Amino acid sequence: MIIDGKQIAKELRVKITDKVSTLDRKPGLAVILVGDDPASAVYVRNKDNACKEVGFYSEKINKPANITQAELLSEVDRLNHDDKIDGILVQLPLPSHLDTNQVVEAINPSKDVDGFHSENIGKLMQNRAFLRPCTPKGVMTLLQITGIDLAGKNCVVVGASNIVGRPMAIELLNASATVTICNSKTKNLSDKIKQADVLVVAVGRPKMIQGNWIKEGATVIDVGINRLDNGKLVGDVDFDATKDKVAWITPVPGGVGPMTIATLLENTLMAYENKI
Ligand code: NDP
């Protein structure tokens, strides 16, 4: 069966809208975009639109690509002290002259709705998370909705980035799964994948996971988003060769992507509720 991330994200946004309509003050999200990378600009616009749709207060802050580290830190500090703002997100990647880690660490952890601050990642590691990275948390929401009990399941995560693969593996471990994390140096990747009851792939390589690597009846979550030369969006998994043998699979587009933004809204509401 197809996991309809678009629909599940819509239902989450409706719940958030209903909640916001009962509040005296609107939850506020500030998104900082540095430079004019077109893909980042699209992500920021989508986040801003999603905020408006659920009734949040939203600030879209555009800064020139040549902003200095000190100027960017000062902007983050201003937002840390702004009572209208419950969540702060700095769109990544930043231009190479900026120190991304220092910028992320400058965000007040209780406003860190991306969940990337070391304090929030540390809490996730200790299974006492507050604000959790949006994409892995969104995947956990999708898995919950399928009704799969993750305890004791063999889960394989392909990709080990700080924003997706690593926190994803910890989320699954926190759900008592047995977790294998693969990266670009992993040997015999297909053998690892064949063991997976639940497979999560976040690499960024079109259709790198072949259908015959995947166990019959597995659940497959495809985080990858790749644009082909013909303009079509595809995931990291060969969807057509996989969909008939698995229990559940996410499509690309319309799977994990919409959940990431809906989860950002969920985190912003959590940060708001934590403050009052
Ligand atoms: P990164 O490039 O930061 O990380 C990719 C990871 O894949 C690395 O850990 C890398 O290993 C690993 N890798 C590369 N080649 C292989 C291989 N042959 N076998 C196994 N592992 C490999 O990417 P992101 O995590 O940021 O994003 C991954 C994908 O997810 C992209 O397509 C991105 O667009 C998409 N994405 C989707 C989101 C959504 O909302 N749906 C949100 C965020 C990302 P190593 O560590 O050794 O380099």
Tab-separated table of C-alpha atoms and ligand atoms in Angstrom:
chain	number	residue	atom	x	y	z
A	1	MET	CA	0.000	0.000	0.000
A	2	ILE	CA	1.081	3.532	-0.716
A	3	ILE	CA	1.698	5.790	2.281
A	4	ASP	CA	-0.028	9.019	1.278
A	5	GLY	CA	2.245	11.603	2.891
A	6	LYS	CA	0.424	14.442	1.180
A	7	GLN	CA	-2.894	13.483	2.791
A	8	ILE	CA	-1.363	12.704	6.206
A	9	ALA	CA	0.444	16.067	6.167
A	10	LYS	CA	-2.822	17.799	5.250
A	11	GLU	CA	-4.591	16.185	8.204
A	12	LEU	CA	-1.773	17.314	10.509
A	13	ARG	CA	-2.060	20.890	9.164
A	14	VAL	CA	-5.831	20.846	9.782
A	15	LYS	CA	-5.233	19.769	13.412
A	16	ILE	CA	-2.685	22.581	13.828
A	17	THR	CA	-5.066	25.138	12.246
A	18	ASP	CA	-7.833	24.097	14.657
A	19	LYS	CA	-5.491	24.457	17.608
A	20	VAL	CA	-4.179	27.854	16.460
A	21	SER	CA	-7.749	29.179	16.152
A	22	THR	CA	-8.132	28.694	19.931
A	23	LEU	CA	-4.982	30.643	20.867
A	24	ASP	CA	-4.778	34.288	21.966
A	25	ARG	CA	-1.431	34.849	20.278
A	26	LYS	CA	-0.329	33.303	16.989
A	27	PRO	CA	2.713	30.989	17.107
A	28	GLY	CA	5.515	32.705	15.168
A	29	LEU	CA	8.142	31.211	12.869
A	30	ALA	CA	11.099	33.150	11.447
A	31	VAL	CA	12.945	31.704	8.476
A	32	ILE	CA	16.298	33.209	7.472
A	33	LEU	CA	17.406	32.740	3.885
A	34	VAL	CA	20.962	33.784	3.016
A	35	GLY	CA	21.725	34.360	-0.668
A	36	ASP	CA	19.587	33.503	-3.666
A	37	ASP	CA	19.925	29.756	-4.226
A	38	PRO	CA	16.730	28.949	-6.183
A	39	ALA	CA	16.049	25.587	-4.466
A	40	SER	CA	16.439	27.147	-1.004
A	41	ALA	CA	14.170	30.031	-2.046
A	42	VAL	CA	11.451	27.518	-3.035
A	43	TYR	CA	11.768	25.669	0.312
A	44	VAL	CA	11.538	28.952	2.228
A	45	ARG	CA	8.504	30.098	0.220
A	46	ASN	CA	6.775	26.753	0.876
A	47	LYS	CA	7.457	27.060	4.613
A	48	ASP	CA	6.154	30.637	4.664
A	49	ASN	CA	2.983	29.611	2.778
A	50	ALA	CA	2.429	26.663	5.128
A	51	CYS	CA	2.697	29.037	8.131
A	52	LYS	CA	0.091	31.365	6.632
A	53	GLU	CA	-2.224	28.436	5.867
A	54	VAL	CA	-2.335	27.285	9.516
A	55	GLY	CA	-2.614	30.849	10.893
A	56	PHE	CA	0.934	31.289	12.229
A	57	TYR	CA	2.760	34.610	12.342
A	58	SER	CA	5.600	34.220	9.848
A	59	GLU	CA	8.717	36.261	9.093
A	60	LYS	CA	10.719	35.553	5.957
A	61	ILE	CA	14.103	37.228	6.331
A	62	ASN	CA	16.266	37.503	3.211
A	63	LYS	CA	19.927	38.327	3.726
A	64	PRO	CA	22.508	38.916	0.981
A	65	ALA	CA	24.993	36.128	0.165
A	66	ASN	CA	27.873	38.309	1.389
A	67	ILE	CA	26.480	38.757	4.903
A	68	THR	CA	29.192	38.408	7.553
A	69	GLN	CA	29.156	35.787	10.294
A	70	ALA	CA	28.765	38.545	12.920
A	71	GLU	CA	25.771	40.086	11.108
A	72	LEU	CA	24.053	36.698	10.798
A	73	LEU	CA	24.677	35.872	14.475
A	74	SER	CA	23.272	39.255	15.437
A	75	GLU	CA	20.092	38.525	13.428
A	76	VAL	CA	19.708	35.148	15.191
A	77	ASP	CA	20.223	36.903	18.544
A	78	ARG	CA	17.537	39.474	17.708
A	79	LEU	CA	15.083	36.651	16.939
A	80	ASN	CA	16.085	34.761	20.117
A	81	HIS	CA	14.827	37.804	22.053
A	82	ASP	CA	11.727	38.521	19.929
A	83	ASP	CA	8.590	37.473	21.848
A	84	LYS	CA	6.538	37.114	18.651
A	85	ILE	CA	8.922	34.396	17.449
A	86	ASP	CA	8.623	30.852	18.826
A	87	GLY	CA	10.654	29.092	16.151
A	88	ILE	CA	13.792	30.103	14.249
A	89	LEU	CA	15.016	28.288	11.174
A	90	VAL	CA	18.130	29.110	9.178
A	91	GLN	CA	17.758	27.597	5.722
A	92	LEU	CA	20.728	25.362	4.896
A	93	PRO	CA	23.119	25.144	3.187
A	94	LEU	CA	24.706	28.496	4.018
A	95	PRO	CA	27.321	30.096	1.737
A	96	SER	CA	30.736	28.544	2.362
A	97	HIS	CA	32.288	31.602	4.085
A	98	LEU	CA	29.810	31.163	6.974
A	99	ASP	CA	30.275	28.765	9.900
A	100	THR	CA	27.039	26.733	9.864
A	101	ASN	CA	27.681	25.001	13.198
A	102	GLN	CA	28.213	28.286	14.995
A	103	VAL	CA	25.001	29.717	13.525
A	104	VAL	CA	22.931	26.643	14.488
A	105	GLU	CA	24.417	26.655	17.998
A	106	ALA	CA	23.503	30.354	18.362
A	107	ILE	CA	19.776	29.585	18.075
A	108	ASN	CA	18.056	29.352	21.455
A	109	PRO	CA	17.468	25.553	21.756
A	110	SER	CA	13.865	26.153	22.816
A	111	LYS	CA	13.288	27.990	19.495
A	112	ASP	CA	15.291	25.471	17.413
A	113	VAL	CA	12.343	24.067	15.443
A	114	ASP	CA	14.659	22.299	12.964
A	115	GLY	CA	15.974	20.287	15.928
A	116	PHE	CA	19.604	20.593	14.789
A	117	HIS	CA	21.079	22.303	17.895
A	118	SER	CA	23.447	19.957	19.744
A	119	GLU	CA	21.256	20.235	22.862
A	120	ASN	CA	18.226	18.934	20.968
A	121	ILE	CA	20.228	16.234	19.165
A	122	GLY	CA	21.726	15.220	22.536
A	123	LYS	CA	18.259	14.890	24.069
A	124	LEU	CA	17.160	12.779	21.089
A	125	MET	CA	20.180	10.513	21.654
A	126	GLN	CA	19.146	10.092	25.291
A	127	ASN	CA	15.532	9.336	24.279
A	128	ARG	CA	14.185	12.411	26.037
A	129	ALA	CA	13.751	14.587	22.973
A	130	PHE	CA	11.898	17.890	22.877
A	131	LEU	CA	12.345	19.461	19.403
A	132	ARG	CA	13.241	16.670	16.958
A	133	PRO	CA	14.619	17.073	13.398
A	134	CYS	CA	11.624	17.447	11.094
A	135	THR	CA	12.255	14.876	8.350
A	136	PRO	CA	12.985	11.882	10.648
A	137	LYS	CA	10.159	12.899	12.994
A	138	GLY	CA	7.815	13.126	9.997
A	139	VAL	CA	8.894	9.616	8.950
A	140	MET	CA	8.060	8.343	12.458
A	141	THR	CA	4.573	9.864	12.109
A	142	LEU	CA	4.130	8.030	8.791
A	143	LEU	CA	5.314	4.742	10.346
A	144	GLN	CA	2.940	5.184	13.299
A	145	ILE	CA	0.036	5.664	10.912
A	146	THR	CA	0.845	2.389	9.131
A	147	GLY	CA	0.406	0.727	12.536
A	148	ILE	CA	3.725	-1.150	12.358
A	149	ASP	CA	5.140	-2.070	15.764
A	150	LEU	CA	8.815	-1.181	15.340
A	151	ALA	CA	9.986	-2.974	18.511
A	152	GLY	CA	12.417	-5.728	17.526
A	153	LYS	CA	12.117	-5.025	13.784
A	154	ASN	CA	15.239	-4.974	11.625
A	155	CYS	CA	15.429	-1.388	10.387
A	156	VAL	CA	18.051	-0.316	7.857
A	157	VAL	CA	18.792	3.372	7.277
A	158	VAL	CA	20.791	4.172	4.156
A	159	GLY	CA	22.440	7.597	4.494
A	160	ALA	CA	23.990	9.050	7.635
A	161	SER	CA	23.760	12.840	7.320
A	162	ASN	CA	23.250	14.991	10.417
A	163	ILE	CA	19.864	16.185	9.193
A	164	VAL	CA	18.287	12.911	8.037
A	165	GLY	CA	20.131	9.588	8.351
A	166	ARG	CA	21.661	9.864	11.836
A	167	PRO	CA	18.631	11.269	13.663
A	168	MET	CA	16.455	8.796	11.705
A	169	ALA	CA	18.483	5.870	13.044
A	170	ILE	CA	18.177	7.216	16.610
A	171	GLU	CA	14.421	7.690	16.224
A	172	LEU	CA	14.107	4.027	15.199
A	173	LEU	CA	16.353	2.924	18.065
A	174	ASN	CA	14.183	4.966	20.468
A	175	ALA	CA	11.232	2.951	19.142
A	176	SER	CA	13.129	-0.228	20.199
A	177	ALA	CA	14.014	-1.331	16.669
A	178	THR	CA	17.290	-3.082	15.805
A	179	VAL	CA	19.014	-0.538	13.594
A	180	THR	CA	21.704	-0.730	10.913
A	181	ILE	CA	23.051	2.572	9.521
A	182	CYS	CA	24.733	2.511	6.114
A	183	ASN	CA	26.930	5.148	4.480
A	184	SER	CA	28.988	5.500	1.317
A	185	LYS	CA	31.657	3.114	2.663
A	186	THR	CA	29.224	0.310	3.561
A	187	LYS	CA	30.151	-3.031	2.029
A	188	ASN	CA	27.532	-5.340	0.497
A	189	LEU	CA	24.754	-2.778	0.771
A	190	SER	CA	22.256	-5.043	-0.996
A	191	ASP	CA	22.788	-7.809	1.610
A	192	LYS	CA	22.057	-5.351	4.421
A	193	ILE	CA	18.931	-4.123	2.653
A	194	LYS	CA	17.683	-7.693	2.136
A	195	GLN	CA	17.488	-8.042	5.954
A	196	ALA	CA	15.314	-4.963	6.383
A	197	ASP	CA	11.751	-5.190	7.697
A	198	VAL	CA	11.770	-1.406	7.483
A	199	LEU	CA	14.045	0.414	5.044
A	200	VAL	CA	14.609	4.187	5.124
A	201	VAL	CA	16.715	5.625	2.314
A	202	ALA	CA	18.162	9.160	2.340
A	203	VAL	CA	21.085	9.345	-0.063
A	204	GLY	CA	20.139	11.537	-3.028
A	205	ARG	CA	20.838	9.131	-5.887
A	206	PRO	CA	17.974	8.393	-8.311
A	207	LYS	CA	16.694	4.804	-8.078
A	208	MET	CA	19.911	3.493	-6.461
A	209	ILE	CA	17.948	0.900	-4.439
A	210	GLN	CA	16.833	-1.902	-6.733
A	211	GLY	CA	13.580	-3.791	-6.335
A	212	ASN	CA	15.269	-7.195	-6.046
A	213	TRP	CA	17.274	-5.992	-2.987
A	214	ILE	CA	14.105	-5.507	-0.977
A	215	LYS	CA	12.507	-8.178	1.192
A	216	GLU	CA	8.958	-9.276	0.384
A	217	GLY	CA	6.482	-7.530	2.722
A	218	ALA	CA	8.953	-4.868	3.903
A	219	THR	CA	8.058	-1.229	4.559
A	220	VAL	CA	10.000	1.265	2.466
A	221	ILE	CA	10.390	4.963	3.243
A	222	ASP	CA	12.069	6.908	0.452
A	223	VAL	CA	13.381	10.269	1.653
A	224	GLY	CA	15.433	11.009	-1.476
A	225	ILE	CA	14.345	13.743	-3.859
A	226	ASN	CA	16.095	13.736	-7.228
A	227	ARG	CA	15.219	15.698	-10.337
A	228	LEU	CA	15.907	13.836	-13.592
A	229	ASP	CA	17.007	15.577	-16.796
A	230	ASN	CA	13.413	15.335	-18.072
A	231	GLY	CA	12.257	17.366	-15.044
A	232	LYS	CA	10.592	14.387	-13.308
A	233	LEU	CA	11.101	13.975	-9.532
A	234	VAL	CA	12.111	10.499	-8.343
A	235	GLY	CA	13.284	8.995	-5.080
A	236	ASP	CA	16.306	6.862	-4.210
A	237	VAL	CA	14.290	3.640	-4.528
A	238	ASP	CA	13.181	2.089	-7.820
A	239	PHE	CA	9.484	2.554	-6.998
A	240	ASP	CA	7.997	0.591	-9.926
A	241	ALA	CA	10.209	-2.445	-9.262
A	242	THR	CA	9.387	-2.357	-5.540
A	243	LYS	CA	5.770	-1.345	-5.008
A	244	ASP	CA	4.163	-4.751	-5.698
A	245	LYS	CA	6.332	-6.738	-3.265
A	246	VAL	CA	6.223	-4.517	-0.181
A	247	ALA	CA	3.627	-3.937	2.542
A	248	TRP	CA	4.026	-0.157	2.497
A	249	ILE	CA	5.966	2.346	0.426
A	250	THR	CA	6.159	6.142	0.224
A	251	PRO	CA	5.958	7.725	-3.243
A	252	VAL	CA	8.203	10.562	-4.462
A	253	PRO	CA	6.809	13.158	-4.685
A	254	GLY	CA	3.960	13.048	-2.167
A	255	GLY	CA	5.576	10.924	0.561
A	256	VAL	CA	8.094	12.239	3.057
A	257	GLY	CA	8.454	15.751	1.534
A	258	PRO	CA	5.065	17.160	2.633
A	259	MET	CA	5.548	15.631	6.098
A	260	THR	CA	8.771	17.576	6.650
A	261	ILE	CA	6.991	20.936	6.394
A	262	ALA	CA	3.951	19.788	8.400
A	263	THR	CA	6.334	18.582	11.123
A	264	LEU	CA	8.082	21.963	11.151
A	265	LEU	CA	4.684	23.525	11.922
A	266	GLU	CA	4.108	20.888	14.615
A	267	ASN	CA	7.491	21.725	16.182
A	268	THR	CA	6.732	25.466	16.095
A	269	LEU	CA	3.453	24.848	17.912
A	270	MET	CA	5.336	22.727	20.478
A	271	ALA	CA	7.891	25.517	20.996
A	272	TYR	CA	5.005	27.982	21.473
A	273	GLU	CA	3.243	25.728	23.988
A	274	ASN	CA	6.503	25.212	25.865
A	275	LYS	CA	6.918	28.981	26.252
A	276	ILE	CA	3.497	29.764	27.703
B	1	NDP	P1	23.726	14.182	2.256
B	1	NDP	O1	24.395	14.307	0.932
B	1	NDP	O2	24.064	15.122	3.345
B	1	NDP	O3	23.993	12.711	2.821
B	1	NDP	C1	23.900	11.591	1.997
B	1	NDP	C2	24.261	10.357	2.788
B	1	NDP	O4	24.194	9.236	1.897
B	1	NDP	C3	25.679	10.360	3.366
B	1	NDP	O5	25.660	9.872	4.691
B	1	NDP	C4	26.461	9.415	2.449
B	1	NDP	O6	27.477	8.686	3.090
B	1	NDP	C5	25.367	8.454	2.043
B	1	NDP	N1	25.700	7.771	0.781
B	1	NDP	C6	26.160	8.316	-0.364
B	1	NDP	N2	26.344	7.356	-1.300
B	1	NDP	C7	25.996	6.186	-0.718
B	1	NDP	C8	25.981	4.843	-1.150
B	1	NDP	N3	26.375	4.498	-2.375
B	1	NDP	N4	25.562	3.903	-0.280
B	1	NDP	C9	25.159	4.211	0.971
B	1	NDP	N5	25.148	5.488	1.434
B	1	NDP	C10	25.564	6.453	0.603
B	1	NDP	O7	22.175	14.189	1.942
B	1	NDP	P2	20.895	14.496	2.882
B	1	NDP	O8	20.843	13.533	4.005
B	1	NDP	O9	20.815	15.938	3.156
B	1	NDP	O10	19.712	14.168	1.848
B	1	NDP	C11	19.563	12.880	1.273
B	1	NDP	C12	18.418	12.910	0.281
B	1	NDP	O11	17.211	13.226	0.978
B	1	NDP	C13	18.539	13.969	-0.819
B	1	NDP	O12	17.938	13.468	-1.996
B	1	NDP	C14	17.706	15.126	-0.306
B	1	NDP	O13	17.189	15.921	-1.338
B	1	NDP	C15	16.603	14.363	0.393
B	1	NDP	N6	15.950	15.127	1.460
B	1	NDP	C16	14.596	15.078	1.495
B	1	NDP	C17	13.904	15.707	2.481
B	1	NDP	C18	12.436	15.602	2.479
B	1	NDP	O14	11.791	16.376	3.148
B	1	NDP	N7	11.854	14.617	1.768
B	1	NDP	C19	14.578	16.484	3.520
B	1	NDP	C20	16.024	16.411	3.447
B	1	NDP	C21	16.670	15.751	2.444
B	1	NDP	P3	28.793	9.351	3.766
B	1	NDP	O15	28.312	9.787	5.127
B	1	NDP	O16	29.767	8.245	3.824
B	1	NDP	O17	29.184	10.495	2.886
